[in-house]
Amino acid sequence: MKREASAGSAELRPRATIDLDLQRRVTALARRYLAIWRSQGAGQVAVMVVERETGAVVAALGSNDYGGGDAGALDFTKAQRSPGSALKPFIYALALDRGVIRPSDILADLPEGASGINNADGHFLGPMLPRQALANSRNVPAINLIRSIGLETSFRFLRALGLHDVDAPADSFGASMAIGSLPTTLERLVRAYGALANDGVLRDLVWFEGSQTPPSTRAMSMDAARLVTSFLSDPNARLPSFPRYGPLEYPFPVAIKTGTSQGYRDAVTIAWSPQYLIGVWLGRADAGTMTRLSGASSAARLAHAVLLQLHKTRAGDLDDSGFAPPPGRAPVELCLFGGRRSLGAARGGCGQTLTEWLRPEEIPPEEEIVVSPDGPSRLRIPASQRAWARAAGYRVADEGPMGEESRLSIVSPENNSRIWRNPDAPAALSRIALKAVVEPRSAEVVWYVDGEPFATADPDKPVFWPLQKGAHQFQLRLPLQPGRSKTVRITVE
C-alpha cells in the first residue's frame, strides 16, 4: 500500500521542462564568462533558454551561485532592471503595423533638437533605412518613432506585451522608454520577444510539462514580426556600428538585439534561431557600474556560446534555410543612402546597397544621382539632411538656380512641441538646438526668439537656446533682406 501511494504521488508531481544536462552546460558557460568579466566589475549573470515553438523553458539560471555571495539567492531573471535598447524592436514593429513607417522609408539619425539624446558611439549616421536604424541600434530614430506613434500608445503596447505593469502616466518615462528608462525583467523580455520569434503571436512561457497556460494572443501582425526578425538577422544591416564576424554573427540564422543601460549597469542580449530563444543579462546586484561591458561586448558573447552549444547537438541545424520572409513581399535592392532603388552595378548604380522586402506599392523610384562622398557625382537629398551630408563630406546637389528667392524653414524645434526640463541637469545641458534649412543656401541667418534677435549664424550649424519655462516663439530671417520662416511655437515645462 505504501509503495502504491508513493507511485501515485509521483504521477501527480509536476515535472519541470528544464533539461538538466543543458542546465549544467549553460551554468558552466555563464560562470566561465562571468569569471572573465569580474575584472571589469561584473558581479552576476542570468540566462534563459526557451524552445521557440512551444515556449518551454529548457534552461534558466537566476544567478551565478545560489549559495555564493553577490546576492546569489536572488533570481535575476525576475529582477527589474533597465533593458537599454532592448525595447526598440517592439517600437519598430508597432510603427510598421500602424503605417508610421514602411521598410523603404528613410529615418534620420541626425542631431536631435532636445539636448541629452545621443547615440552610444557619440556619432550620427545620417539618413538610414529602418532596417539599418534598428540593426545599428540608433537612439534618435527610435525616439522619433515613439514621438510619431505617441507616448501613450507606445506605453500601452509595451504593457500589452507584458513588459511592464506600471500604473503611471506614459510621460513619467517619456520617449526615452525606447532606450532604457522603462525597467523590465529578463523573463518579461524573453516572453515578449517570443512574439517577434513566432510571427507576432504572444504566449506565456511554459515551466512544467502538461501545464495549462492562457490562450495565446496576437500582439502584432505576422508582417511586422517577420520584418523586424529580418532586420535583426541581417549582418550587413548592422554595419558600421557592429563589425562583421563578431559575437552577433552566427553560422546559422539568428536574429539578435542587445541592450546596455546608462553607465554600463546592465548588459542584455536577446537572440533567437528557428529553434531556440535565448536571454542573457549581466550586471551587479547593487546596480553599480561596470567598466565598458556593453550588451554587444559581453552578454552577446555568452548568448553566442550558448546558441552554438544548442545547435551543435542537433544534426542538420547548420543547413537551416533561414527565417521565413514576410508574405506578399519581394526582395528589392535599395541604396543605403537615400533609400532609392539601385540602378545596379552594370548601370553605374550606388556602390552600397541592402536588400529589403517590399510590397509593390512600397518600391521607390530608381536613384537619380549616384551616392559618392568624393566622386564627381552629387547627392540629391531632403533639405533637412543637407547640413549633415556636407559635414560628412558628400557633394550635395544644387538646391536651386542663382537668384532664386530664399525659402527658410525651421527644422528644430518642431512646431507645437512640449519640452520638459530636467531640474537635475546642469545649465549647460538644459538647452535645445535651433536648426535651419535655407534654399538656396545663404551665408547667414538671424534667429528670433519671442520677437527679439537671438543669434546670427551659419544656417548649416545649430544654435543652442537655453530652456526657459513658458510659451515661446521662434522665427528665422535673412539679415538685411526680405525673407522669413513660419513661426514655430513651443512650450517648456
Short mmCIF file of C-alpha atoms in Angstrom, two decimals:
data_model
loop_
_atom_site.label_atom_id
_atom_site.label_comp_id
_atom_site.label_asym_id
_atom_site.label_seq_id
_atom_site.Cartn_x
_atom_site.Cartn_y
_atom_site.Cartn_z
CA MET A 1 0.00 0.00 0.00
CA LYS A 2 2.77 2.39 0.90
CA ARG A 3 4.57 1.76 -2.42
CA GLU A 4 1.33 2.30 -4.36
CA ALA A 5 0.72 5.62 -2.62
CA SER A 6 4.25 6.76 -3.43
CA ALA A 7 3.81 5.81 -7.06
CA GLY A 8 0.54 7.71 -7.22
CA SER A 9 2.16 10.77 -5.63
CA ALA A 10 4.96 10.64 -8.20
CA GLU A 11 2.44 10.67 -11.01
CA LEU A 12 0.85 13.83 -9.61
CA ARG A 13 4.16 15.61 -9.03
CA PRO A 14 4.76 18.45 -11.55
CA ARG A 15 7.62 17.79 -13.96
CA ALA A 16 9.70 20.81 -14.95
CA THR A 17 10.54 21.45 -18.59
CA ILE A 18 14.17 22.10 -17.61
CA ASP A 19 16.70 19.91 -19.41
CA LEU A 20 19.19 19.11 -16.63
CA ASP A 21 22.08 18.38 -18.98
CA LEU A 22 21.53 21.65 -20.81
CA GLN A 23 21.10 23.47 -17.49
CA ARG A 24 24.53 22.24 -16.36
CA ARG A 25 26.17 23.28 -19.64
CA VAL A 26 24.57 26.74 -19.57
CA THR A 27 25.60 27.21 -15.94
CA ALA A 28 29.20 26.24 -16.73
CA LEU A 29 29.34 28.67 -19.66
CA ALA A 30 27.83 31.51 -17.62
CA ARG A 31 30.29 31.00 -14.77
CA ARG A 32 33.23 30.80 -17.16
CA TYR A 33 32.36 34.09 -18.86
CA LEU A 34 31.47 35.85 -15.62
CA ALA A 35 34.91 34.96 -14.26
CA ILE A 36 36.44 36.79 -17.24
CA TRP A 37 34.26 39.88 -16.74
CA ARG A 38 34.65 40.20 -12.96
CA SER A 39 37.78 42.30 -13.51
CA GLN A 40 35.51 44.83 -15.27
CA GLY A 41 33.05 44.99 -12.40
CA ALA A 42 30.50 42.31 -13.36
CA GLY A 43 29.05 40.50 -10.35
CA GLN A 44 26.05 38.49 -11.54
CA VAL A 45 24.65 36.77 -14.59
CA ALA A 46 21.28 35.33 -15.62
CA VAL A 47 20.40 33.17 -18.62
CA MET A 48 17.18 31.75 -20.06
CA VAL A 49 16.80 29.24 -22.90
CA VAL A 50 13.35 28.64 -24.40
CA GLU A 51 12.14 26.37 -27.19
CA ARG A 52 10.81 28.79 -29.77
CA GLU A 53 7.78 26.85 -30.97
CA THR A 54 6.50 25.58 -27.62
CA GLY A 55 7.65 28.29 -25.21
CA ALA A 56 9.08 25.60 -22.91
CA VAL A 57 11.86 26.87 -20.66
CA VAL A 58 14.64 24.30 -21.03
CA ALA A 59 17.31 26.18 -19.04
CA ALA A 60 17.08 29.01 -16.52
CA LEU A 61 19.95 30.36 -14.49
CA GLY A 62 18.88 33.03 -11.98
CA SER A 63 22.34 33.84 -10.63
CA ASN A 64 25.93 32.71 -10.74
CA ASP A 65 25.74 30.72 -7.49
CA TYR A 66 22.71 30.42 -5.22
CA GLY A 67 24.85 29.84 -2.13
CA GLY A 68 27.59 32.29 -3.05
CA GLY A 69 28.00 35.99 -2.50
CA ASP A 70 26.79 38.92 -4.63
CA ALA A 71 23.14 38.23 -3.68
CA GLY A 72 23.29 34.79 -5.29
CA ALA A 73 20.00 33.77 -3.66
CA LEU A 74 18.16 36.32 -5.82
CA ASP A 75 16.67 35.30 -9.15
CA PHE A 76 17.95 37.94 -11.58
CA THR A 77 15.69 36.69 -14.38
CA LYS A 78 12.91 38.35 -12.35
CA ALA A 79 14.81 41.46 -11.25
CA GLN A 80 13.57 44.83 -12.55
CA ARG A 81 16.44 46.37 -14.49
CA SER A 82 16.92 48.78 -17.36
CA PRO A 83 16.82 46.94 -20.70
CA GLY A 84 18.81 49.63 -22.50
CA SER A 85 17.94 49.45 -26.21
CA ALA A 86 16.25 46.05 -25.99
CA LEU A 87 12.74 47.54 -26.35
CA LYS A 88 13.48 49.19 -29.71
CA PRO A 89 12.32 46.22 -31.86
CA PHE A 90 8.82 46.49 -30.38
CA ILE A 91 8.64 50.20 -31.24
CA TYR A 92 9.61 49.40 -34.84
CA ALA A 93 7.01 46.61 -35.00
CA LEU A 94 4.33 49.00 -33.73
CA ALA A 95 5.40 51.70 -36.20
CA LEU A 96 5.21 49.22 -39.09
CA ASP A 97 1.78 47.97 -38.04
CA ARG A 98 0.39 51.49 -37.68
CA GLY A 99 1.79 52.66 -41.00
CA VAL A 100 4.08 55.22 -39.35
CA ILE A 101 6.95 53.80 -41.40
CA ARG A 102 7.44 51.49 -44.34
CA PRO A 103 10.60 49.42 -44.87
CA SER A 104 11.64 51.71 -47.74
CA ASP A 105 11.24 54.95 -45.77
CA ILE A 106 14.22 56.99 -44.64
CA LEU A 107 14.75 57.73 -40.94
CA ALA A 108 17.10 60.50 -39.87
CA ASP A 109 19.89 59.68 -37.44
CA LEU A 110 20.75 63.35 -37.06
CA PRO A 111 21.44 65.61 -34.05
CA GLU A 112 18.25 65.80 -32.02
CA GLY A 113 16.56 69.10 -31.21
CA ALA A 114 16.31 68.46 -27.47
CA SER A 115 19.59 68.12 -25.59
CA GLY A 116 20.71 64.92 -23.93
CA ILE A 117 19.79 62.50 -26.76
CA ASN A 118 22.75 60.89 -28.46
CA ASN A 119 23.93 57.54 -29.74
CA ALA A 120 26.13 55.19 -27.74
CA ASP A 121 29.10 55.89 -30.02
CA GLY A 122 28.56 59.66 -29.90
CA HIS A 123 28.09 59.87 -33.68
CA PHE A 124 25.22 60.32 -36.13
CA LEU A 125 25.00 58.16 -39.24
CA GLY A 126 22.59 60.39 -41.17
CA PRO A 127 19.65 59.19 -43.30
CA MET A 128 19.02 55.46 -42.84
CA LEU A 129 16.57 52.78 -43.83
CA PRO A 130 14.57 51.35 -40.88
CA ARG A 131 16.49 48.07 -41.29
CA GLN A 132 19.78 49.91 -40.74
CA ALA A 133 18.49 52.14 -37.95
CA LEU A 134 17.28 49.20 -35.86
CA ALA A 135 20.17 46.85 -36.65
CA ASN A 136 22.61 49.65 -35.75
CA SER A 137 20.52 50.42 -32.63
CA ARG A 138 20.43 54.16 -33.27
CA ASN A 139 18.75 56.11 -30.49
CA VAL A 140 17.47 59.19 -32.31
CA PRO A 141 15.35 57.34 -34.93
CA ALA A 142 13.81 55.15 -32.19
CA ILE A 143 12.88 58.15 -30.05
CA ASN A 144 11.43 59.95 -33.06
CA LEU A 145 9.32 56.88 -33.84
CA ILE A 146 7.84 56.92 -30.33
CA ARG A 147 7.02 60.60 -30.78
CA SER A 148 5.32 59.85 -34.10
CA ILE A 149 3.36 56.92 -32.69
CA GLY A 150 2.52 58.71 -29.44
CA LEU A 151 3.83 58.18 -25.92
CA GLU A 152 0.61 56.74 -24.53
CA THR A 153 0.09 54.37 -27.47
CA SER A 154 3.67 53.09 -27.20
CA PHE A 155 3.38 52.71 -23.42
CA ARG A 156 0.14 50.73 -23.71
CA PHE A 157 1.63 48.48 -26.39
CA LEU A 158 4.62 47.63 -24.19
CA ARG A 159 2.21 46.89 -21.34
CA ALA A 160 0.12 44.61 -23.60
CA LEU A 161 3.31 42.68 -24.37
CA GLY A 162 3.77 42.13 -20.65
CA LEU A 163 6.95 44.18 -20.49
CA HIS A 164 5.63 46.25 -17.59
CA ASP A 165 2.63 46.69 -15.34
CA VAL A 166 3.41 50.23 -14.27
CA ASP A 167 0.44 52.25 -13.07
CA ALA A 168 1.81 55.67 -14.04
CA PRO A 169 1.37 58.09 -16.92
CA ALA A 170 3.48 57.46 -20.02
CA ASP A 171 5.17 60.83 -19.76
CA SER A 172 6.75 59.67 -16.50
CA PHE A 173 9.17 57.77 -18.74
CA GLY A 174 8.96 59.89 -21.88
CA ALA A 175 10.22 58.92 -25.32
CA SER A 176 13.39 57.57 -23.70
CA MET A 177 11.44 54.41 -22.80
CA ALA A 178 12.84 53.23 -26.15
CA ILE A 179 16.38 53.45 -24.82
CA GLY A 180 16.12 52.19 -21.27
CA SER A 181 14.05 54.44 -19.00
CA LEU A 182 11.28 51.82 -18.61
CA PRO A 183 12.52 48.94 -16.40
CA THR A 184 11.57 45.33 -17.04
CA THR A 185 12.86 41.83 -16.28
CA LEU A 186 14.78 39.31 -18.34
CA GLU A 187 11.84 36.89 -18.08
CA ARG A 188 9.41 39.52 -19.38
CA LEU A 189 11.80 40.35 -22.22
CA VAL A 190 12.13 36.72 -23.28
CA ARG A 191 8.35 36.26 -23.24
CA ALA A 192 7.75 39.43 -25.30
CA TYR A 193 10.46 38.57 -27.81
CA GLY A 194 8.64 35.29 -28.28
CA ALA A 195 6.01 37.30 -30.18
CA LEU A 196 8.66 38.52 -32.64
CA ALA A 197 10.06 35.00 -32.97
CA ASN A 198 6.61 33.43 -33.51
CA ASP A 199 5.07 35.56 -36.25
CA GLY A 200 3.51 38.07 -33.85
CA VAL A 201 1.79 35.56 -31.52
CA LEU A 202 2.36 36.15 -27.79
CA ARG A 203 2.17 33.19 -25.42
CA ASP A 204 3.15 32.53 -21.82
CA LEU A 205 6.36 30.67 -21.07
CA VAL A 206 5.90 27.01 -20.10
CA TRP A 207 7.73 25.88 -16.95
CA PHE A 208 6.04 22.50 -16.31
CA GLU A 209 5.14 19.68 -18.67
CA GLY A 210 1.43 19.48 -19.36
CA SER A 211 0.68 22.71 -17.51
CA GLN A 212 -2.24 24.83 -18.64
CA THR A 213 -1.34 28.30 -19.92
CA PRO A 214 -3.63 31.14 -21.02
CA PRO A 215 -4.55 31.18 -24.71
CA SER A 216 -2.02 32.86 -26.96
CA THR A 217 -2.85 36.29 -28.35
CA ARG A 218 -1.80 38.21 -31.45
CA ALA A 219 0.43 41.07 -30.31
CA MET A 220 1.46 42.27 -33.78
CA SER A 221 0.99 41.29 -37.40
CA MET A 222 2.97 38.48 -38.98
CA ASP A 223 4.27 41.07 -41.44
CA ALA A 224 5.74 43.30 -38.72
CA ALA A 225 7.20 40.38 -36.75
CA ARG A 226 8.90 38.90 -39.81
CA LEU A 227 10.23 42.26 -40.98
CA VAL A 228 11.76 43.01 -37.58
CA THR A 229 13.23 39.49 -37.46
CA SER A 230 14.71 40.12 -40.90
CA PHE A 231 16.16 43.46 -39.75
CA LEU A 232 17.81 41.88 -36.71
CA SER A 233 19.22 38.85 -38.54
CA ASP A 234 20.95 40.85 -41.29
CA PRO A 235 24.70 41.21 -40.56
CA ASN A 236 25.19 43.76 -43.35
CA ALA A 237 22.47 45.99 -41.92
CA ARG A 238 24.43 46.20 -38.63
CA LEU A 239 27.31 47.98 -40.31
CA PRO A 240 29.08 50.19 -39.36
CA SER A 241 28.13 50.01 -35.66
CA PHE A 242 28.70 46.25 -35.32
CA PRO A 243 31.51 44.83 -37.49
CA ARG A 244 31.07 41.56 -39.36
CA TYR A 245 32.03 38.19 -37.86
CA GLY A 246 31.76 39.29 -34.25
CA PRO A 247 29.57 37.80 -31.48
CA LEU A 248 26.39 39.00 -33.23
CA GLU A 249 27.00 36.77 -36.26
CA TYR A 250 26.39 33.01 -36.48
CA PRO A 251 26.88 30.18 -38.99
CA PHE A 252 23.09 29.70 -38.99
CA PRO A 253 20.11 32.09 -38.95
CA VAL A 254 19.91 34.16 -35.75
CA ALA A 255 18.11 37.42 -35.01
CA ILE A 256 19.73 39.31 -32.16
CA LYS A 257 19.27 42.53 -30.19
CA THR A 258 21.49 43.88 -27.46
CA GLY A 259 20.90 46.48 -24.78
CA THR A 260 23.17 48.47 -22.47
CA SER A 261 21.84 50.62 -19.66
CA GLN A 262 23.23 54.00 -18.70
CA GLY A 263 26.61 53.78 -17.03
CA TYR A 264 27.08 50.14 -18.11
CA ARG A 265 24.92 48.95 -15.22
CA ASP A 266 23.18 46.27 -17.27
CA ALA A 267 24.19 44.33 -20.37
CA VAL A 268 21.36 42.45 -22.11
CA THR A 269 21.08 40.25 -25.19
CA ILE A 270 18.06 38.51 -26.68
CA ALA A 271 18.70 36.16 -29.61
CA TRP A 272 16.64 33.59 -31.44
CA SER A 273 17.17 30.94 -34.07
CA PRO A 274 14.39 28.94 -35.73
CA GLN A 275 14.65 26.52 -32.77
CA TYR A 276 15.59 28.48 -29.65
CA LEU A 277 15.12 31.83 -27.93
CA ILE A 278 17.92 32.97 -25.60
CA GLY A 279 18.01 35.75 -22.99
CA VAL A 280 21.18 36.87 -21.18
CA TRP A 281 21.66 39.56 -18.52
CA LEU A 282 24.93 40.66 -16.95
CA GLY A 283 25.32 43.22 -14.16
CA ARG A 284 25.74 43.80 -10.46
CA ALA A 285 23.36 43.10 -7.59
CA ASP A 286 23.89 46.64 -6.27
CA ALA A 287 23.14 48.15 -9.72
CA GLY A 288 26.65 49.58 -9.77
CA THR A 289 28.51 50.40 -12.95
CA MET A 290 30.72 48.04 -14.90
CA THR A 291 33.73 49.06 -16.98
CA ARG A 292 32.53 49.32 -20.58
CA LEU A 293 30.72 45.99 -20.58
CA SER A 294 28.01 46.52 -23.18
CA GLY A 295 25.38 44.10 -24.35
CA ALA A 296 27.31 43.54 -27.58
CA SER A 297 30.71 43.05 -25.92
CA SER A 298 29.57 40.78 -23.06
CA ALA A 299 26.03 39.36 -22.93
CA ALA A 300 26.08 38.74 -26.70
CA ARG A 301 29.26 36.67 -26.37
CA LEU A 302 27.63 34.42 -23.77
CA ALA A 303 24.46 34.12 -25.86
CA HIS A 304 26.66 33.20 -28.83
CA ALA A 305 28.37 30.41 -26.85
CA VAL A 306 25.02 29.05 -25.62
CA LEU A 307 23.42 29.01 -29.08
CA LEU A 308 26.45 27.30 -30.60
CA GLN A 309 26.19 24.62 -27.92
CA LEU A 310 22.48 24.15 -28.63
CA HIS A 311 22.86 23.83 -32.38
CA LYS A 312 25.94 21.68 -32.07
CA THR A 313 23.78 18.95 -30.54
CA ARG A 314 21.12 18.94 -33.29
CA ALA A 315 22.09 17.38 -36.62
CA GLY A 316 21.28 19.46 -39.65
CA ASP A 317 20.76 22.79 -37.88
CA LEU A 318 23.63 24.45 -39.76
CA ASP A 319 21.77 23.77 -43.01
CA ASP A 320 18.62 25.64 -41.98
CA SER A 321 17.27 27.76 -44.81
CA GLY A 322 16.68 30.77 -42.59
CA PHE A 323 13.73 32.75 -41.31
CA ALA A 324 10.57 32.84 -43.40
CA PRO A 325 10.17 36.09 -45.37
CA PRO A 326 7.11 38.30 -44.89
CA PRO A 327 4.28 37.09 -47.14
CA GLY A 328 3.32 39.26 -50.10
CA ARG A 329 6.73 40.93 -50.28
CA ALA A 330 9.60 40.59 -52.75
CA PRO A 331 13.31 41.38 -52.31
CA VAL A 332 14.39 44.74 -53.76
CA GLU A 333 17.91 46.19 -53.78
CA LEU A 334 17.94 49.67 -52.24
CA CYS A 335 20.70 52.25 -51.97
CA LEU A 336 21.95 52.64 -48.41
CA PHE A 337 21.96 56.41 -48.65
CA GLY A 338 18.61 57.76 -49.74
CA GLY A 339 16.66 54.50 -49.99
CA ARG A 340 16.03 54.65 -53.73
CA ARG A 341 16.01 51.52 -55.88
CA SER A 342 19.53 50.79 -57.08
CA LEU A 343 20.34 51.11 -60.77
CA GLY A 344 22.65 48.13 -60.38
CA ALA A 345 26.40 47.90 -60.82
CA ALA A 346 26.16 47.45 -64.61
CA ARG A 347 24.44 50.84 -64.91
CA GLY A 348 26.76 52.66 -62.54
CA GLY A 349 24.45 52.42 -59.55
CA CYS A 350 25.27 53.17 -55.94
CA GLY A 351 28.02 51.02 -54.51
CA GLN A 352 26.41 50.26 -51.15
CA THR A 353 23.04 48.54 -51.08
CA LEU A 354 20.78 46.48 -48.84
CA THR A 355 18.09 44.03 -49.86
CA GLU A 356 14.68 44.90 -48.43
CA TRP A 357 11.38 43.01 -48.57
CA LEU A 358 8.81 45.32 -50.15
CA ARG A 359 5.25 45.29 -51.40
CA PRO A 360 4.74 46.62 -54.94
CA GLU A 361 3.35 49.94 -53.68
CA GLU A 362 6.39 50.44 -51.43
CA ILE A 363 9.05 50.14 -54.14
CA PRO A 364 10.71 53.56 -54.52
CA PRO A 365 11.83 55.06 -57.84
CA GLU A 366 15.32 54.41 -59.13
CA GLU A 367 18.16 56.56 -57.86
CA GLU A 368 18.63 59.88 -59.61
CA ILE A 369 22.19 60.65 -58.63
CA VAL A 370 24.81 58.14 -57.55
CA VAL A 371 25.83 58.44 -53.91
CA SER A 372 29.54 59.21 -53.64
CA PRO A 373 31.40 61.04 -50.87
CA ASP A 374 34.34 62.02 -53.10
CA GLY A 375 33.36 61.24 -56.69
CA PRO A 376 32.18 63.61 -59.43
CA SER A 377 28.50 62.96 -58.76
CA ARG A 378 26.36 64.98 -56.40
CA LEU A 379 23.79 63.75 -53.93
CA ARG A 380 20.18 64.90 -54.03
CA ILE A 381 18.70 64.60 -50.55
CA PRO A 382 16.00 66.33 -48.48
CA ALA A 383 16.83 69.80 -47.26
CA SER A 384 16.73 68.80 -43.60
CA GLN A 385 19.65 66.38 -44.20
CA ARG A 386 21.95 68.62 -46.25
CA ALA A 387 23.94 70.07 -43.38
CA TRP A 388 24.78 66.57 -42.17
CA ALA A 389 25.72 65.44 -45.69
CA ARG A 390 28.08 68.37 -46.23
CA ALA A 391 29.74 67.77 -42.85
CA ALA A 392 30.15 64.07 -43.76
CA GLY A 393 31.98 65.04 -46.95
CA TYR A 394 29.22 64.37 -49.51
CA ARG A 395 28.84 66.60 -52.54
CA VAL A 396 25.27 67.88 -52.32
CA ALA A 397 23.28 68.71 -55.44
CA ASP A 398 22.48 72.36 -56.06
CA GLU A 399 19.36 73.46 -54.21
CA GLY A 400 18.18 75.91 -56.86
CA PRO A 401 19.27 78.38 -59.53
CA MET A 402 21.13 81.57 -58.69
CA GLY A 403 18.87 84.46 -57.84
CA GLU A 404 16.02 82.26 -56.66
CA GLU A 405 14.16 83.68 -53.67
CA SER A 406 15.33 82.02 -50.48
CA ARG A 407 12.98 79.68 -48.64
CA LEU A 408 13.54 79.49 -44.89
CA SER A 409 12.26 76.81 -42.58
CA ILE A 410 12.92 75.69 -39.01
CA VAL A 411 13.78 72.02 -38.59
CA SER A 412 14.20 72.09 -34.83
CA PRO A 413 12.33 72.60 -32.60
CA GLU A 414 9.11 71.18 -34.02
CA ASN A 415 6.03 73.35 -34.03
CA ASN A 416 3.68 72.90 -31.06
CA SER A 417 6.18 70.67 -29.27
CA ARG A 418 6.23 70.42 -25.49
CA ILE A 419 9.64 70.15 -23.85
CA TRP A 420 10.34 69.14 -20.27
CA ARG A 421 13.35 70.49 -18.44
CA ASN A 422 15.41 68.16 -16.27
CA PRO A 423 15.78 70.01 -12.96
CA ASP A 424 18.87 67.96 -12.11
CA ALA A 425 20.69 68.69 -15.37
CA PRO A 426 23.49 71.29 -15.40
CA ALA A 427 22.60 74.59 -17.02
CA ALA A 428 24.97 73.83 -19.91
CA LEU A 429 22.86 70.78 -20.83
CA SER A 430 19.43 72.35 -20.30
CA ARG A 431 19.09 73.68 -23.83
CA ILE A 432 17.78 72.82 -27.28
CA ALA A 433 19.38 73.03 -30.71
CA LEU A 434 17.85 75.50 -33.17
CA LYS A 435 18.29 74.13 -36.69
CA ALA A 436 17.50 75.78 -40.01
CA VAL A 437 17.12 74.94 -43.68
CA VAL A 438 17.63 77.68 -46.28
CA GLU A 439 17.11 77.08 -50.00
CA PRO A 440 19.12 78.26 -51.88
CA ARG A 441 21.78 78.38 -49.21
CA SER A 442 22.56 81.71 -47.54
CA ALA A 443 25.78 82.57 -45.72
CA GLU A 444 23.96 83.74 -42.58
CA VAL A 445 20.56 83.71 -40.92
CA VAL A 446 19.19 85.50 -37.88
CA TRP A 447 17.31 83.58 -35.20
CA TYR A 448 14.47 85.47 -33.49
CA VAL A 449 13.13 84.24 -30.15
CA ASP A 450 9.89 85.78 -28.85
CA GLY A 451 10.18 88.56 -31.43
CA GLU A 452 13.73 89.58 -30.48
CA PRO A 453 17.00 88.81 -32.33
CA PHE A 454 18.78 85.97 -30.56
CA ALA A 455 21.72 84.93 -32.76
CA THR A 456 23.25 85.31 -36.22
CA ALA A 457 24.65 82.04 -37.50
CA ASP A 458 25.62 79.78 -40.39
CA PRO A 459 22.35 78.02 -41.37
CA ASP A 460 24.16 74.65 -41.53
CA LYS A 461 25.21 74.87 -37.87
CA PRO A 462 22.89 74.54 -34.87
CA VAL A 463 22.40 77.37 -32.41
CA PHE A 464 21.71 76.46 -28.79
CA TRP A 465 18.99 78.22 -26.83
CA PRO A 466 18.79 77.82 -23.02
CA LEU A 467 15.45 76.37 -21.94
CA GLN A 468 13.16 78.82 -20.17
CA LYS A 469 9.81 77.86 -18.72
CA GLY A 470 6.75 79.08 -20.57
CA ALA A 471 5.49 79.54 -24.14
CA HIS A 472 7.99 80.71 -26.76
CA GLN A 473 8.08 81.60 -30.45
CA PHE A 474 10.93 81.11 -32.93
CA GLN A 475 11.43 82.61 -36.37
CA LEU A 476 14.22 82.61 -38.93
CA ARG A 477 15.09 85.68 -41.02
CA LEU A 478 17.71 86.72 -43.55
CA PRO A 479 19.93 89.63 -42.50
CA LEU A 480 19.28 92.93 -44.28
CA GLN A 481 16.96 91.44 -46.90
CA PRO A 482 13.41 90.09 -47.15
CA GLY A 483 12.63 86.50 -46.27
CA ARG A 484 11.43 84.86 -43.11
CA SER A 485 10.23 81.47 -41.94
CA LYS A 486 6.92 80.46 -40.47
CA THR A 487 6.73 80.95 -36.71
CA VAL A 488 7.36 77.87 -34.58
CA ARG A 489 5.75 77.73 -31.14
CA ILE A 490 6.83 75.55 -28.23
CA THR A 491 6.05 75.18 -24.54
CA VAL A 492 8.72 74.48 -21.94
CA GLU A 493 7.55 72.82 -18.74
#
